[in-house]
Coordinates of C-alpha atoms in Angstrom, one line a residue:
M1 CA 29.1 -16.7 -15.8
K2 CA 28.1 -13.2 -16.9
T3 CA 25.2 -12.6 -19.1
I4 CA 23.6 -9.4 -20.5
R5 CA 20.1 -8.6 -19.5
I6 CA 17.5 -6.0 -20.0
L7 CA 15.1 -4.7 -17.4
L8 CA 12.0 -2.6 -18.0
V9 CA 11.5 0.5 -16.0
G10 CA 9.5 2.9 -18.1
L11 CA 6.1 3.8 -19.2
V12 CA 6.7 4.7 -22.8
L13 CA 9.5 2.3 -22.3
G14 CA 12.6 2.1 -20.3
V15 CA 15.2 -0.5 -20.9
W16 CA 18.4 -1.0 -19.1
F17 CA 21.1 -2.8 -21.0
Q18 CA 23.2 -4.2 -18.0
L19 CA 25.2 -6.9 -16.5
P20 CA 23.2 -8.8 -13.8
A21 CA 23.9 -7.6 -10.3
L22 CA 20.5 -7.1 -8.7
A23 CA 19.9 -6.8 -5.0
F24 CA 17.5 -9.2 -3.3
C25 CA 15.5 -7.5 -3.1
G26 CA -2.7 -1.2 13.9
F27 CA -0.3 0.2 15.0
M28 CA 1.4 -1.0 11.9
A29 CA 3.4 -4.0 12.6
G30 CA 4.7 -4.9 9.1
K31 CA 5.0 -4.0 5.5
A32 CA 5.7 -5.9 2.3
E33 CA 7.6 -3.3 0.2
A34 CA 8.9 -3.6 -3.3
R35 CA 12.5 -4.4 -2.3
L36 CA 11.1 -7.7 -1.0
F37 CA 11.1 -9.0 -4.5
N38 CA 14.2 -9.7 -6.5
A39 CA 14.7 -8.3 -10.0
S40 CA 12.1 -5.6 -9.3
S41 CA 11.6 -2.2 -11.0
Q42 CA 9.4 0.7 -9.9
V43 CA 7.5 3.2 -12.1
L44 CA 5.7 6.4 -11.0
L45 CA 3.0 7.4 -13.5
V46 CA 1.1 10.6 -13.2
R47 CA -1.7 10.8 -15.7
D48 CA -4.3 13.4 -16.4
G49 CA -5.9 13.3 -19.8
K50 CA -3.1 13.1 -22.3
R51 CA -0.6 14.8 -19.9
T52 CA 1.9 12.3 -18.5
V53 CA 4.7 12.5 -16.0
L54 CA 6.7 9.3 -15.7
A55 CA 9.6 8.5 -13.4
M56 CA 11.4 5.2 -13.2
Q57 CA 13.7 3.4 -10.8
N58 CA 15.1 -0.1 -10.6
D59 CA 17.4 -2.0 -8.2
Y60 CA 20.4 -2.0 -10.5
Q61 CA 23.7 -2.6 -8.7
G62 CA 26.0 -3.6 -11.5
P63 CA 29.0 -1.8 -12.9
L64 CA 28.0 1.7 -14.0
N65 CA 29.9 1.6 -17.2
A66 CA 27.5 -1.2 -18.2
F67 CA 24.4 0.8 -17.7
V68 CA 22.4 2.0 -20.8
L69 CA 18.9 3.2 -20.7
V70 CA 16.8 3.3 -24.0
V71 CA 13.4 5.0 -23.6
P72 CA 11.0 5.2 -26.6
T73 CA 8.8 8.2 -26.4
P74 CA 5.7 9.3 -28.4
T75 CA 7.4 12.6 -29.5
T76 CA 10.9 14.1 -29.5
L77 CA 11.4 15.4 -26.0
S78 CA 13.2 18.6 -25.4
P79 CA 16.0 18.7 -22.7
G80 CA 13.6 20.2 -20.2
Q81 CA 11.2 17.2 -20.5
V82 CA 13.8 14.9 -19.0
R83 CA 14.5 15.6 -15.3
L84 CA 16.0 13.9 -12.3
A85 CA 13.6 12.6 -9.7
D86 CA 14.1 12.4 -6.0
P87 CA 14.7 8.6 -5.1
A88 CA 13.3 9.2 -1.6
L89 CA 9.9 9.8 -3.2
F90 CA 9.8 6.3 -4.5
E91 CA 10.6 4.9 -1.0
R92 CA 7.9 7.1 0.3
L93 CA 5.3 5.8 -2.1
D94 CA 6.4 2.2 -1.6
T95 CA 6.1 2.5 2.1
Y96 CA 2.8 4.3 2.0
S97 CA 1.1 1.9 -0.3
S98 CA 2.7 -1.4 0.5
P99 CA 0.5 -4.3 1.8
R100 CA 0.4 -3.9 5.6
L101 CA -0.3 -5.8 8.8
E102 CA -2.4 -4.3 11.5
V103 CA -2.3 -5.6 15.0
L104 CA -5.5 -5.4 17.1
R105 CA -5.9 -6.6 20.7
D106 CA -8.8 -8.5 22.1
G107 CA -10.6 -6.9 25.0
D108 CA -10.9 -8.4 28.4
P109 CA -13.5 -11.2 28.0
C110 CA -14.2 -10.9 31.7
D111 CA -16.6 -8.0 31.4
P112 CA -19.5 -7.9 33.9
R113 CA -21.4 -5.2 31.9
F114 CA -23.3 -4.1 35.0
T115 CA -25.6 -1.5 33.4
W116 CA -28.4 -1.4 36.0
S117 CA -29.6 2.3 36.4
Q118 CA -27.5 3.6 33.5
D119 CA -30.7 4.0 31.5
A120 CA -32.8 5.3 34.4
F121 CA -33.1 8.8 33.1
K122 CA -35.4 10.1 30.4
P123 CA -33.7 11.9 27.5
F124 CA -33.1 15.5 28.1
F125 CA -32.8 16.5 24.3
P126 CA -34.8 15.5 21.2
D127 CA -33.5 12.8 19.0
Q128 CA -30.7 14.2 16.9
S129 CA -29.6 11.0 15.3
A130 CA -30.9 12.0 11.8
P131 CA -28.1 11.8 9.3
V132 CA -26.3 15.1 8.5
A133 CA -24.5 15.6 5.2
S134 CA -20.8 15.4 5.8
A135 CA -18.5 18.2 4.6
A136 CA -16.1 17.5 1.8
C137 CA -12.7 16.7 3.1
C138 CA -10.4 18.3 3.1
G139 CA 28.4 9.0 -33.6
D140 CA 29.1 11.6 -36.3
A141 CA 26.2 13.1 -38.2
A142 CA 27.0 11.7 -41.6
G143 CA 27.3 8.2 -40.1
S144 CA 24.1 8.6 -38.3
R145 CA 22.1 9.6 -41.4
V146 CA 23.4 6.5 -43.2
L147 CA 22.0 4.4 -40.4
G148 CA 18.6 6.2 -40.5
I149 CA 19.5 8.0 -37.3
A150 CA 18.9 11.7 -36.5
V151 CA 20.5 13.0 -33.3
E152 CA 18.2 15.7 -32.1
S153 CA 20.2 16.9 -29.1
R154 CA 22.9 15.9 -26.6
Y155 CA 23.4 17.2 -23.1
S156 CA 24.4 16.1 -19.6
L157 CA 21.9 15.8 -16.7
G158 CA 23.4 15.0 -13.3
E159 CA 25.2 11.7 -13.6
Y160 CA 23.7 10.9 -17.0
D161 CA 24.8 11.7 -20.6
I162 CA 21.5 12.1 -22.5
V163 CA 21.0 11.7 -26.2
H164 CA 17.6 12.3 -28.1
L165 CA 17.2 10.3 -31.3
S166 CA 14.8 9.6 -34.1
A167 CA 15.3 6.4 -36.1
T168 CA 13.8 5.0 -39.3
Q169 CA 15.6 1.5 -39.1
S170 CA 15.8 -0.8 -36.2
D171 CA 19.1 -2.3 -37.5
G172 CA 20.4 1.2 -37.8
L173 CA 19.5 2.2 -34.3
E174 CA 21.2 -1.0 -32.9
A175 CA 24.3 -0.3 -35.0
W176 CA 24.5 3.3 -33.9
L177 CA 24.3 2.3 -30.3
Q178 CA 27.1 -0.1 -30.7
Q179 CA 29.3 2.3 -32.7
N180 CA 28.9 4.9 -30.0
G181 CA 30.0 2.7 -27.2
Y182 CA 26.8 1.5 -25.8
R183 CA 26.6 -2.1 -24.6
V184 CA 23.6 -3.5 -26.5
P185 CA 22.5 -7.2 -26.5
P186 CA 22.4 -8.9 -29.8
G187 CA 19.1 -9.0 -31.4
A188 CA 17.9 -5.6 -30.0
S189 CA 16.8 -4.4 -33.4
A190 CA 14.0 -7.0 -33.6
A191 CA 12.6 -5.7 -30.3
L192 CA 13.1 -2.0 -31.3
R193 CA 11.4 -2.4 -34.7
P194 CA 7.7 -2.2 -33.6
Y195 CA 8.3 1.1 -31.8
I196 CA 10.2 2.5 -34.9
R197 CA 7.2 1.5 -37.1
Q198 CA 4.9 3.5 -34.7
G199 CA 7.1 6.6 -35.3
M200 CA 8.3 6.7 -31.7
K201 CA 11.4 8.7 -30.7
F202 CA 14.1 7.6 -28.3
V203 CA 16.0 8.9 -25.3
V204 CA 19.3 7.2 -24.6
A205 CA 21.0 7.6 -21.3
K206 CA 24.3 6.3 -20.0
V207 CA 26.3 7.0 -16.8
N208 CA 29.0 9.7 -16.9
L209 CA 31.2 8.2 -14.3
K210 CA 33.1 11.4 -13.3
A211 CA 29.8 13.3 -12.8
Q212 CA 28.3 10.4 -10.9
A213 CA 31.2 10.3 -8.4
Q214 CA 30.4 14.0 -7.6
T215 CA 26.7 13.6 -6.9
G216 CA 27.2 12.0 -3.5
Y217 CA 24.6 9.3 -4.3
S218 CA 25.5 5.7 -4.0
Q219 CA 22.8 4.6 -6.4
L220 CA 21.6 6.1 -9.8
R221 CA 18.8 8.6 -9.4
P222 CA 15.5 8.1 -11.1
L223 CA 14.8 9.8 -14.5
Q224 CA 11.5 11.6 -15.0
F225 CA 9.9 12.3 -18.4
V226 CA 7.2 14.7 -19.1
Y227 CA 5.1 14.5 -22.3
E228 CA 1.6 14.3 -23.9
S229 CA 0.3 11.2 -25.5
E230 CA -2.9 9.4 -26.3
K231 CA -1.3 6.1 -25.3
F232 CA -1.5 5.0 -21.7
M233 CA 0.8 2.0 -21.8
L234 CA 3.9 0.1 -20.6
P235 CA 5.8 -1.6 -23.4
L236 CA 6.9 -4.7 -21.7
R237 CA 8.1 -6.5 -24.8
L238 CA 11.3 -4.4 -25.1
G239 CA 12.0 -4.9 -21.4
L240 CA 12.1 -8.7 -21.9
L241 CA 14.5 -8.6 -24.9
N242 CA 17.3 -10.7 -23.5
A243 CA 15.4 -12.5 -20.7
P244 CA 14.7 -16.3 -21.1
P245 CA 11.0 -16.8 -22.0
D246 CA 10.1 -18.2 -18.5
Q247 CA 12.3 -15.8 -16.4
M248 CA 10.0 -13.7 -14.1
Q249 CA 10.6 -10.1 -13.2
D250 CA 8.5 -7.9 -10.9
L251 CA 7.2 -4.4 -11.8
F252 CA 5.5 -2.0 -9.4
I253 CA 3.5 0.7 -10.8
Y254 CA 2.4 3.8 -8.7
A255 CA -0.3 5.4 -10.9
I256 CA -1.6 8.8 -9.7
T257 CA -4.8 10.1 -11.4
R258 CA -7.4 12.7 -10.6
A259 CA -9.9 10.2 -9.2
G260 CA -10.3 6.8 -10.7
R261 CA -8.5 3.5 -10.1
V262 CA -6.0 2.4 -12.8
E263 CA -6.2 -1.1 -14.3
S264 CA -5.0 -2.9 -17.4
S265 CA -7.2 -2.9 -20.4
N266 CA -5.6 -6.0 -22.1
Y267 CA -4.7 -8.1 -19.2
R268 CA -6.9 -9.3 -16.3
T269 CA -6.6 -7.0 -13.3
V270 CA -7.3 -8.6 -9.9
K271 CA -6.9 -7.8 -6.2
V272 CA -4.5 -9.7 -4.2
P273 CA -6.4 -11.8 -1.5
A274 CA -6.5 -9.7 1.6
N275 CA -8.6 -8.2 4.4
V276 CA -8.5 -11.4 6.4
N277 CA -7.5 -12.3 9.9
L278 CA -4.2 -14.2 10.5
P279 CA -2.9 -15.8 13.6
Y280 CA -1.1 -13.5 16.0
F281 CA 2.2 -15.5 15.8
V282 CA 2.6 -14.5 12.1
T283 CA 3.5 -10.9 13.0
P284 CA 7.3 -11.2 12.9
R285 CA 7.1 -13.4 9.7
F286 CA 4.8 -11.1 7.8
Q287 CA 7.1 -10.3 4.9
D288 CA 7.8 -14.0 4.4
F289 CA 4.0 -14.5 4.4
Y290 CA 3.2 -11.9 1.9
K291 CA 6.0 -12.9 -0.5
D292 CA 4.7 -16.5 -0.4
V293 CA 1.1 -15.3 -0.9
F294 CA 2.1 -13.2 -4.0
D295 CA 4.2 -16.0 -5.4
R296 CA 1.2 -18.4 -5.0
Q297 CA -1.2 -15.9 -6.7
A298 CA 1.2 -15.2 -9.6
Q299 CA 1.5 -19.0 -10.2
Q300 CA -2.2 -19.6 -10.1
T301 CA -3.3 -16.4 -12.0
R302 CA -0.7 -16.0 -14.8
S303 CA -0.8 -13.1 -17.1
A304 CA -2.6 -11.0 -14.4
V305 CA -2.0 -7.5 -13.0
F306 CA -2.5 -7.4 -9.3
T307 CA -3.9 -4.5 -7.4
E308 CA -2.3 -3.9 -4.0
Y309 CA -3.7 -0.5 -3.1
F310 CA -6.1 2.1 -4.3
W311 CA -7.0 5.2 -2.2
N312 CA -7.7 8.9 -2.4
L313 CA -4.8 10.8 -1.1
A314 CA -6.9 13.3 0.8
F315 CA -6.9 10.8 3.8
C316 CA -5.9 7.3 4.7
T317 CA -7.1 4.5 7.0
A318 CA -4.6 2.2 8.8
C319 CA -1.7 4.0 7.1
T320 CA 2.0 3.0 7.7
Q321 CA 2.8 6.7 7.4
I322 CA 1.1 10.0 7.3
T323 CA -0.6 10.9 4.1
L324 CA 1.5 12.5 1.4
R325 CA 1.7 16.3 1.8
M326 CA 0.7 18.5 -1.2
N327 CA 4.2 19.7 -1.7
E328 CA 5.4 16.0 -2.0
L329 CA 2.7 15.4 -4.5
L330 CA 3.7 18.5 -6.5
N331 CA 7.4 17.3 -6.5
L332 CA 6.1 13.8 -7.7
G333 CA 4.7 15.6 -10.7
V334 CA 1.1 15.9 -9.7
F335 CA 0.8 19.2 -11.4
W336 CA -2.8 20.0 -10.6
V337 CA -2.9 19.7 -6.8
Y338 CA -2.6 23.6 -6.3
G339 CA -4.9 24.5 -9.1
H340 CA -2.2 25.7 -11.5
D341 CA -2.7 22.9 -14.0
D342 CA -1.4 24.5 -17.2
A343 CA 1.4 26.6 -15.6
N344 CA 2.8 23.7 -13.6
F345 CA 2.8 21.1 -16.5
E346 CA 4.5 23.7 -18.6
A347 CA 7.1 24.3 -15.9
L348 CA 7.8 20.6 -15.8
R349 CA 8.6 20.7 -19.5
T350 CA 10.9 23.7 -19.1
P351 CA 14.5 23.5 -17.9
G352 CA 14.5 24.9 -14.4
G353 CA 10.9 25.8 -14.7
P354 CA 9.5 26.8 -11.2
L355 CA 6.4 25.0 -9.9
R356 CA 3.7 27.0 -8.4
G357 CA 2.5 26.0 -5.0
Y358 CA 0.1 27.5 -2.4
E359 CA 2.1 30.7 -1.8
E360 CA 1.9 31.6 -5.6
S361 CA -1.9 31.5 -5.5
S362 CA -3.5 34.9 -5.8
E363 CA -7.0 33.6 -5.1
P364 CA -8.7 30.9 -3.0
Y365 CA -8.8 27.5 -4.5
I366 CA -10.0 24.0 -3.5
P367 CA -7.2 21.4 -3.4
V368 CA -7.6 18.5 -5.9
F369 CA -6.3 15.5 -4.1
P370 CA -5.4 12.7 -6.5
A371 CA -5.9 9.0 -6.1
L372 CA -3.1 6.5 -5.9
T373 CA -3.2 3.0 -7.5
R374 CA -0.5 0.5 -6.7
L375 CA -0.2 -2.3 -9.3
H376 CA 2.1 -5.3 -9.1
V377 CA 3.1 -7.2 -12.2
R378 CA 5.1 -10.4 -12.4
Y379 CA 5.8 -11.0 -16.0
S380 CA 7.9 -13.0 -18.4
A381 CA 8.0 -13.2 -22.3
N382 CA 5.7 -16.2 -22.1
T383 CA 3.1 -14.7 -19.7
F384 CA 3.0 -11.1 -21.1
P385 CA 3.5 -11.3 -24.9
E386 CA 1.9 -7.9 -25.4
D387 CA 2.6 -4.5 -24.1
L388 CA 0.7 -3.5 -21.0
M389 CA -2.2 -1.1 -21.9
L390 CA -3.7 1.0 -18.9
T391 CA -6.8 2.8 -18.3
E392 CA -8.3 5.0 -15.6
T393 CA -11.7 3.6 -14.5
R394 CA -14.6 5.3 -12.8
D395 CA -14.1 3.1 -9.7
Q396 CA -13.4 5.3 -6.7
E397 CA -13.9 2.7 -3.9
N398 CA -10.9 2.8 -1.6
W399 CA -9.2 -0.5 -1.1
Q400 CA -5.9 -1.8 0.3
A401 CA -4.1 -5.1 0.8
R402 CA -4.5 -5.2 4.6
Y403 CA -4.1 -8.1 7.0
V404 CA -5.2 -8.2 10.6
V405 CA -3.9 -10.1 13.7
Q406 CA -5.8 -10.1 16.9
Q407 CA -3.6 -10.5 19.9
P408 CA -5.5 -12.8 22.4
Y409 CA -6.2 -11.5 25.9
A410 CA -3.7 -12.8 28.5
S411 CA -5.7 -14.0 31.3
S412 CA -7.8 -17.0 32.5
V413 CA -11.1 -18.1 33.9
A414 CA -9.5 -18.3 37.3
V415 CA -8.3 -14.8 37.2
C416 CA -11.7 -13.6 36.1
S417 CA -13.3 -15.5 38.9
N418 CA -11.0 -13.7 41.4
Q419 CA -11.8 -10.4 39.9
M420 CA -15.6 -11.0 40.3
A421 CA -15.1 -12.2 43.9
R422 CA -13.8 -8.8 44.7
I423 CA -16.9 -7.0 43.5
D424 CA -19.1 -6.1 46.3
C425 CA -22.5 -5.9 44.9
E426 CA -24.1 -4.5 48.1
A427 CA -21.7 -1.5 48.0
Q428 CA -22.1 -0.9 44.2
C429 CA -25.9 -1.1 44.4
K430 CA -26.0 1.2 47.4
Q431 CA -23.9 3.8 45.5
R432 CA -26.2 3.7 42.5
V433 CA -29.4 4.0 44.6
N434 CA -28.0 6.9 46.5
F435 CA -27.3 8.6 43.1
L436 CA -30.9 8.1 42.0
F437 CA -32.3 9.6 45.3
A438 CA -29.8 12.5 45.0
V439 CA -31.7 13.6 41.8
N440 CA -34.9 13.7 43.7
Q441 CA -36.8 14.7 40.5
P442 CA -39.2 11.9 39.6
R443 CA -40.0 13.5 36.3
F444 CA -36.4 12.8 35.1
L445 CA -36.7 9.1 35.9
K446 CA -38.2 6.4 33.8
P447 CA -41.3 4.6 35.2
P448 CA -39.4 1.5 36.4
F449 CA -37.4 3.7 38.8
Q450 CA -40.2 6.0 40.0
G451 CA -41.9 5.9 43.3
K452 CA -39.7 3.2 44.9
S453 CA -38.0 3.2 48.2
R454 CA -34.3 2.8 48.6
E455 CA -34.8 -0.8 49.9
A456 CA -36.9 -1.6 46.8
L457 CA -34.3 -0.2 44.4
Q458 CA -31.6 -2.1 46.3
A459 CA -33.5 -5.3 45.9
D460 CA -33.9 -4.6 42.1
C461 CA -30.2 -3.9 41.8
L462 CA -28.6 -6.9 43.6
P463 CA -29.9 -9.5 41.2
A464 CA -28.7 -7.5 38.2
C465 CA -25.2 -7.2 39.8
I466 CA -25.0 -10.9 40.5
A467 CA -26.1 -11.7 37.0
S468 CA -23.5 -9.4 35.5
K469 CA -20.8 -11.2 37.4
Q470 CA -22.1 -14.5 36.0
T471 CA -22.1 -12.9 32.5
A472 CA -18.4 -12.1 33.0
L473 CA -17.6 -15.6 34.1
D474 CA -19.5 -17.1 31.2
G475 CA -17.9 -14.8 28.8
A476 CA -14.4 -15.7 30.0
T477 CA -15.1 -19.4 30.0
R478 CA -16.6 -19.2 26.4
Y479 CA -13.7 -17.1 25.2
Y480 CA -10.9 -19.4 26.4
A481 CA -12.7 -22.7 25.9
Q482 CA -14.5 -22.2 22.6
D483 CA -14.3 -18.9 20.8
L484 CA -10.5 -18.3 20.9
P485 CA -9.4 -21.9 20.0
K486 CA -11.9 -21.9 17.2
R487 CA -10.8 -18.6 15.9
L488 CA -7.1 -19.5 16.1
Q489 CA -7.8 -22.7 14.1
S490 CA -9.7 -20.7 11.5
E491 CA -6.8 -18.2 11.2
K492 CA -4.3 -21.0 10.8
Q493 CA -6.4 -22.4 8.0
T494 CA -6.5 -19.0 6.3
L495 CA -2.7 -18.7 6.7
A496 CA -2.2 -22.1 5.1
K497 CA -4.7 -21.4 2.2
L498 CA -3.1 -18.1 1.3
S499 CA 0.5 -18.8 1.7
G500 CA 0.7 -22.5 0.8
W501 CA 2.3 -23.3 4.1
S502 CA 1.5 -26.7 5.5
M503 CA -0.3 -27.1 8.7
E504 CA 2.8 -28.9 10.2
R505 CA 5.0 -25.9 9.3
I506 CA 2.4 -23.5 10.8
E507 CA 2.0 -25.5 14.0
A508 CA 5.9 -25.5 14.4
L509 CA 6.1 -21.7 14.3
P510 CA 7.0 -20.1 17.7
G511 CA 3.9 -19.3 19.6
A512 CA 1.6 -21.5 17.6
D513 CA 1.4 -24.2 20.4
K514 CA 0.5 -21.6 23.1
V515 CA -2.5 -22.5 25.2
W516 CA -4.4 -19.4 26.2
G517 CA -6.5 -19.3 29.3
Q518 CA -4.6 -21.6 31.6
D519 CA -4.7 -20.7 35.3
T520 CA -1.8 -18.5 36.3
P521 CA 0.3 -19.9 39.2
G522 CA -1.3 -19.1 42.5
S523 CA -4.4 -17.5 41.1
P524 CA -7.0 -17.6 43.7
G525 CA -10.7 -17.9 43.3
T526 CA -13.2 -20.2 41.4
P527 CA -16.5 -19.4 39.7
S528 CA -18.5 -20.8 42.6
A529 CA -16.5 -18.7 45.1
A530 CA -17.1 -15.6 43.1
L531 CA -20.8 -16.0 43.2
R532 CA -21.0 -17.2 46.8
G533 CA -19.6 -13.8 47.8
S534 CA -21.6 -11.8 45.4
A535 CA -24.1 -10.5 47.9
Q536 CA -21.8 -10.0 50.8

């Protein structure tokens, strides 16, 4: 059965009237991208003061003749203020900021740490450990009037036919849309009424099928809007016009500002639980894990906006990709990065207006790298009854939803014992003693090493070597018998707590039952044998 739905994809407000056909939607080992979530939309929002650049994209896959987008705007936009955006930039932002899994590897627990004589020499230079300040890094007109509609302009933009409207009656706007062939769900006037009362204008877009066939794109390209407004908000109410009260949708917001983290001012903003260690065997199932984590958090913390990423774009840590280049930022609408704030914002509002980059700079300038906030909202008419109001905070502490797995070291106590048995302490100590005598400058040596014969130094060295081998064996034994099993159990409990998976399900996952540290077939040597031969 076909039903008509509306999806939000806009700041000032984007609503698609459509038939439902939505896609289901370190080294870095995994990402949890926006396409992981069904019925999801993405908004790119560049904000500096009142100046706003907004682009929107959703996963619409229905018939193109059923697509209609209605966007309320604070003022009447000129044709130049509506542009086509590059869909690849959304994928770039999504991949760059998505929750990620970082894989680390345990070091060899069989580490003898034989340090004798390594601190035998006095320092050659004065202490230079004092902190040093780091450098900054880098219808017809008559009919429209009867309905309270004024058509400000009409034009084509790529695959879209665009109409700019002003309206004084919500019933009139709904009637005008229906009379002009737009597929509008019944009752749209009630949802449009609050925005008309606020004096907002409207941009209406539908697909020109002939033009779309000539674009070469399989999906509709995002639309970008450039305007100035005191309001920093996302009107969710209109986006939920035809959805059942309890039907959930996902919205991803990529907010780019000069410095501060973006959060909601009328809903609670929380960070997703992150920065924890997970068991190594969850690596190939990371997307399933994060989807269940977010589902669980959204159920437990309803009417909340979740932060998944905040970072200054001048650099990144544990990134899934290289940081966004300045030209990419400029194309995203970050008009201030090259220092031409006024000129570039004006160019964004002018049809075909050229953006000024580095090569157009006549004098030196300091790049102004912005900050990126990624917000994830799961909303319904019941959980988000008000429009989403946003604010830029003063918080500049970098944070990301990052999860870590530590790959255990594949070895055993028996293997460690064999390695220690092959260490000839007599030979190693002789080599180190010879090096000390080669210096032959007592003033360079610390007192414990001064004035001693070769035999005396050899006698000092041998116990240290034997003790280091015991340290290695003790470390491997403790790692495989105590530390690693205890850590894996703790990681499994963390996995269960965050994801809601039962311990039975976790224990049944491939790799979960592996016992680490078992003797490998044919591995020679025992701890006692290693020490018996230590001084040979």
